[in-house]
PDB file of C-alpha atoms in Angstrom:
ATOM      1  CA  UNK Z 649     -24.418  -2.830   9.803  1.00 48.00           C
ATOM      2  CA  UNK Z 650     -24.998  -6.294   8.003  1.00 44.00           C
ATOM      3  CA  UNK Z 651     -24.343  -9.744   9.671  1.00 42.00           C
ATOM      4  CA  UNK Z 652     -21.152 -11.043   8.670  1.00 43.00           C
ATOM      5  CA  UNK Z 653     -22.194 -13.777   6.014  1.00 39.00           C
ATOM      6  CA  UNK Z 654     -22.002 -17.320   7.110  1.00 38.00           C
ATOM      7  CA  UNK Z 655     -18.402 -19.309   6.697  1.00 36.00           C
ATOM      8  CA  UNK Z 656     -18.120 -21.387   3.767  1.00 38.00           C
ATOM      9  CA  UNK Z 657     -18.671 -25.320   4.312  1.00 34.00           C
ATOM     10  CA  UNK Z 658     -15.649 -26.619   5.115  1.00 35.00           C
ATOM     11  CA  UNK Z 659     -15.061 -29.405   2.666  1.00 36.00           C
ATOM     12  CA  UNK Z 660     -14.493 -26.300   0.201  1.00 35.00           C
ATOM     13  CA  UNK Z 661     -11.358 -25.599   1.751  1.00 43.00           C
ATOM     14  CA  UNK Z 662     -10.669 -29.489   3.379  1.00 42.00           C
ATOM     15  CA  UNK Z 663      -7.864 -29.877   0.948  1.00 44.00           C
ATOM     16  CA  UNK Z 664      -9.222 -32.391  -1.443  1.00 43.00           C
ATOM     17  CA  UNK Z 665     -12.088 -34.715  -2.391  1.00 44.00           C
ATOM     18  CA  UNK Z 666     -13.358 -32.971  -5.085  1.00 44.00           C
ATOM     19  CA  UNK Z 667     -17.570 -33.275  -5.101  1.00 49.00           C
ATOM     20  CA  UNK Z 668     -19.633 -31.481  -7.635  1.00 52.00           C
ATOM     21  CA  UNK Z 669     -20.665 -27.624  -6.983  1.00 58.00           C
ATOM     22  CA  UNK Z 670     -17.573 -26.879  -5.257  1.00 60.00           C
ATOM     23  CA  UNK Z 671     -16.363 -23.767  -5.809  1.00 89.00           C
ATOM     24  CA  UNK Z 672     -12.687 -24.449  -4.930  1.00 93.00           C
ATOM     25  CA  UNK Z 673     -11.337 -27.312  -4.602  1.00 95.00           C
ATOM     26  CA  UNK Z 674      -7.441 -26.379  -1.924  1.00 97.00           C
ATOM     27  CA  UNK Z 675      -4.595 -29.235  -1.799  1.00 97.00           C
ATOM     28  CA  UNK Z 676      -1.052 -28.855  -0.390  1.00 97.00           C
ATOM     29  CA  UNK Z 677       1.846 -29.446  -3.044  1.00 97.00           C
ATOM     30  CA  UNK Z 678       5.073 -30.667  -1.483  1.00 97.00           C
ATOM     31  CA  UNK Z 679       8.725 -30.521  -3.501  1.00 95.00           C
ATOM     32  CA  UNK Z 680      11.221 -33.134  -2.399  1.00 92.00           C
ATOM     33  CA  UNK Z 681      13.953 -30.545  -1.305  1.00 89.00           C
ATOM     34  CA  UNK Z 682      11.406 -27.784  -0.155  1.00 91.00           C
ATOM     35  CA  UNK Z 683      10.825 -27.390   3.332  1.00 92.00           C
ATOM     36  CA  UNK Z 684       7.122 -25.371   2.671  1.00 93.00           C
ATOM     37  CA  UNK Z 685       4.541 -26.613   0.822  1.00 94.00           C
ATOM     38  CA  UNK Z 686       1.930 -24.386  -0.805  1.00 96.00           C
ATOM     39  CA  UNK Z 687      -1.967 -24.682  -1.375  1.00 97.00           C
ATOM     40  CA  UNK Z 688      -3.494 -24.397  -5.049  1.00 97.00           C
ATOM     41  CA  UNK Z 689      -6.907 -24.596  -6.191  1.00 97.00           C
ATOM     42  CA  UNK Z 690      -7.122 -27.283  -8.516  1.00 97.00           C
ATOM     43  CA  UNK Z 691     -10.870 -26.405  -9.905  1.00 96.00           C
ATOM     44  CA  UNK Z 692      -8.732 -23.185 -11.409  1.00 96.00           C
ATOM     45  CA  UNK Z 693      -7.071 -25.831 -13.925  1.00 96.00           C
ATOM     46  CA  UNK Z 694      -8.598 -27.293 -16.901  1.00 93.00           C
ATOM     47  CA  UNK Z 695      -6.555 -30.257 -16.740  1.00 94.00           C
ATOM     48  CA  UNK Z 696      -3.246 -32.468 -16.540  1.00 94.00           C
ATOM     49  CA  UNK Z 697      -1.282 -29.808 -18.909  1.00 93.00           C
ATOM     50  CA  UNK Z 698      -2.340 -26.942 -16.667  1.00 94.00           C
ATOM     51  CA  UNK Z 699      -1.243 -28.449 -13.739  1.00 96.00           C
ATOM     52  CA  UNK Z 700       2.088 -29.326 -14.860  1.00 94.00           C
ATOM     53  CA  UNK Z 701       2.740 -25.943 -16.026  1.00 93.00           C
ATOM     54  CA  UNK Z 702       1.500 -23.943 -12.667  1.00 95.00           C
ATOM     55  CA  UNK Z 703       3.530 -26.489 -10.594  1.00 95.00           C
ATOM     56  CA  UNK Z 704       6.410 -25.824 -12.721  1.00 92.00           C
ATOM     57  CA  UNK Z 705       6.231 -22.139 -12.524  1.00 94.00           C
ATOM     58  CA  UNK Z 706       5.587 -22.328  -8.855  1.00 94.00           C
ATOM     59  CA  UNK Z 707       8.009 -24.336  -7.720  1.00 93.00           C
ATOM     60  CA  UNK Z 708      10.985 -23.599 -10.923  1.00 91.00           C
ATOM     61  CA  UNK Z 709      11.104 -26.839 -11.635  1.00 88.00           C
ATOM     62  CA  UNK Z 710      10.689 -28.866 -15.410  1.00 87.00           C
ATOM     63  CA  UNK Z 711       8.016 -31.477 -14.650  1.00 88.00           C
ATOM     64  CA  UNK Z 712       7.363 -34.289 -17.059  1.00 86.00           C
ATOM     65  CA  UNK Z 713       4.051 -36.204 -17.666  1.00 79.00           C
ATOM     66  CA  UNK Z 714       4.873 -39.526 -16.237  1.00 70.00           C
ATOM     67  CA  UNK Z 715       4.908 -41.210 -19.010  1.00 66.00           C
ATOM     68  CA  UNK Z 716       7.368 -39.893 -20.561  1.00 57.00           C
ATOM     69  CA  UNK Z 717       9.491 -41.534 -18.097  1.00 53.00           C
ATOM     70  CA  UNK Z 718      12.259 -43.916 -19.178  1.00 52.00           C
ATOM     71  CA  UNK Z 719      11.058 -43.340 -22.579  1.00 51.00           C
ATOM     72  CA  UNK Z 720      14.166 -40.908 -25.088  1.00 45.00           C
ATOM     73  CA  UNK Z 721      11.539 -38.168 -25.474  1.00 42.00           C
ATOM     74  CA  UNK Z 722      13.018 -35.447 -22.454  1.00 48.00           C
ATOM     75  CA  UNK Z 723      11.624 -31.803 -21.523  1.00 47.00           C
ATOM     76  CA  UNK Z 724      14.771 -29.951 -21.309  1.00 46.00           C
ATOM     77  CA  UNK Z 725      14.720 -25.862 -19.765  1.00 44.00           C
ATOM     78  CA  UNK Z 726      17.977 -24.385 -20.406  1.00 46.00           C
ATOM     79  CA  UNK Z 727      20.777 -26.849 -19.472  1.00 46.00           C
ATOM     80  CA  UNK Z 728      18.897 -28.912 -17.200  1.00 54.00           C
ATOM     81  CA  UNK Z 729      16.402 -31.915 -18.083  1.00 60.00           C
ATOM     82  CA  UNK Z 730      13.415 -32.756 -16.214  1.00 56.00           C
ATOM     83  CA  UNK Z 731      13.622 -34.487 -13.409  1.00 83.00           C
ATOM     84  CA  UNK Z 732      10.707 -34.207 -11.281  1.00 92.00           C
ATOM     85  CA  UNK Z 733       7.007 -35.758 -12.053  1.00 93.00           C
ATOM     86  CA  UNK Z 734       4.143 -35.021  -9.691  1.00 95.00           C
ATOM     87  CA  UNK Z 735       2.363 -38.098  -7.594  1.00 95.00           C
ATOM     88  CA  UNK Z 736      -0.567 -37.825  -5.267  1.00 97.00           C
ATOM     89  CA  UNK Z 737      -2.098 -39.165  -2.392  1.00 97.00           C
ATOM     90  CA  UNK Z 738      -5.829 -40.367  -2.758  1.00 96.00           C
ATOM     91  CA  UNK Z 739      -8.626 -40.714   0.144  1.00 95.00           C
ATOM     92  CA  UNK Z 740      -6.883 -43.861   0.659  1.00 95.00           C
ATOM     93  CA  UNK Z 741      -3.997 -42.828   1.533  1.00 96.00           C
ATOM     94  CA  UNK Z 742      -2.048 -44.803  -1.165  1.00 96.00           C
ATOM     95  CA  UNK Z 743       0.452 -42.192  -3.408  1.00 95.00           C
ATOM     96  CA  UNK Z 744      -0.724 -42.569  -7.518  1.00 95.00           C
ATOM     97  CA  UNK Z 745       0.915 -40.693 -10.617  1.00 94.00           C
ATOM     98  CA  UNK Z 746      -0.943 -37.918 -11.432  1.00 94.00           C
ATOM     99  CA  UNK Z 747      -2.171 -38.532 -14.842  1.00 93.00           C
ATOM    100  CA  UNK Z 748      -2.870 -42.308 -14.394  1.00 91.00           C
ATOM    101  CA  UNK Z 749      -6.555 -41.405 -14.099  1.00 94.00           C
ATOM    102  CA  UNK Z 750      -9.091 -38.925 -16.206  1.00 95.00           C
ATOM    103  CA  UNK Z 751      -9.254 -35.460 -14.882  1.00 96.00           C
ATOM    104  CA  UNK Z 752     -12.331 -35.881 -13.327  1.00 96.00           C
ATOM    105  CA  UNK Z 753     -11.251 -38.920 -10.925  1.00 96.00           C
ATOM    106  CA  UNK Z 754      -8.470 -37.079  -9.877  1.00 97.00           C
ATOM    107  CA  UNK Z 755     -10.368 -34.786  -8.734  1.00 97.00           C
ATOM    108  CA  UNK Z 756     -12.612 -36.681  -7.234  1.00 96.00           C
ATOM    109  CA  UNK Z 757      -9.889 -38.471  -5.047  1.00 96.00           C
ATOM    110  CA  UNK Z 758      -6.950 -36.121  -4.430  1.00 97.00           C
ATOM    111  CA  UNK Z 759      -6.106 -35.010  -1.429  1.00 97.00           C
ATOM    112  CA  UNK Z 760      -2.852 -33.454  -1.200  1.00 97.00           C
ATOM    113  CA  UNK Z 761       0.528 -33.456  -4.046  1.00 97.00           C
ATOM    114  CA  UNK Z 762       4.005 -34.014  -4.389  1.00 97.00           C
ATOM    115  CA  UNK Z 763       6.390 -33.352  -6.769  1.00 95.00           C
ATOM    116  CA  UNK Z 764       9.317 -36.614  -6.759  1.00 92.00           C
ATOM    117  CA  UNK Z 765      12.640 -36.108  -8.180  1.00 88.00           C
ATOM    118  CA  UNK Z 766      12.506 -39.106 -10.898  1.00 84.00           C
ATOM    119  CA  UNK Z 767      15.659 -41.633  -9.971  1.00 68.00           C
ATOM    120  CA  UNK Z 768      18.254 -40.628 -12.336  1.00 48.00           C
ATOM    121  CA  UNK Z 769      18.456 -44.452 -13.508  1.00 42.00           C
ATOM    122  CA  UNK Z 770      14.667 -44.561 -15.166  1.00 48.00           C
ATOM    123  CA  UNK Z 771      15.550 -41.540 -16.880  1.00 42.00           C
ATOM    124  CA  UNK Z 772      18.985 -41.678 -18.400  1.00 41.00           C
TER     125      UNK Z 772
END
């Protein structure tokens, strides 16, 4: 029988600070209003637009780019308009917009998502 192979380096699975080579690149998502958050791999996405459509189909929510916000132009599934963009929190600490940054930074510097309801005031 074989030797079991060596576990993986743990910053592939730490949940975010994206370094080159990695294979996967885990971070929680949160939903304000969900009790259980979920991990996705965001080295599986090829960008911004990717993201917002995973996250939408995982949680079934409409998620706008951010800056969209407060602007006329609304996504609108079925009856409902969008209400929720998607922030994260850096190696900082300090919660950004996701989007606010090139791909690649993002990367770089997430380490875990949530998706914010977007005040009914900036939107309307």
């Amino acid at each position: 029988m074989r030797p079991a192979a060596p576990s993986p380096d743990p910053a592939y699975e730490r949940g975010g600070g994206g370094s080159h080579g990695q294979q996967s690149l885990f971070v929680k998502v949160y939903m304000e209003g969900v009790p259980i958050g979920r991990k996705l791999d965001l080295l599986l996405l090829d960008g911004y637009d990717g993201l917002l459509a995973v996250l939408g189909r995982m949680f079934k929510a409409s998620i706008i780019h951010p800056d969209t916000v407060g602007r006329d132009h609304r996504v609108v599934l079925g009856e409902k308009q969008a209400r929720h963009v998607v922030t994260y929190q850096d190696q900082e600490g300090d919660w950004l917009m996701a989007g606010d940054v090139p791909w690649e930074l993002f990367l770089a510097g997430v380490k875990k998502l949530k998706i914010a309801r977007v005040d009914s005031s900036i939107s309307d």
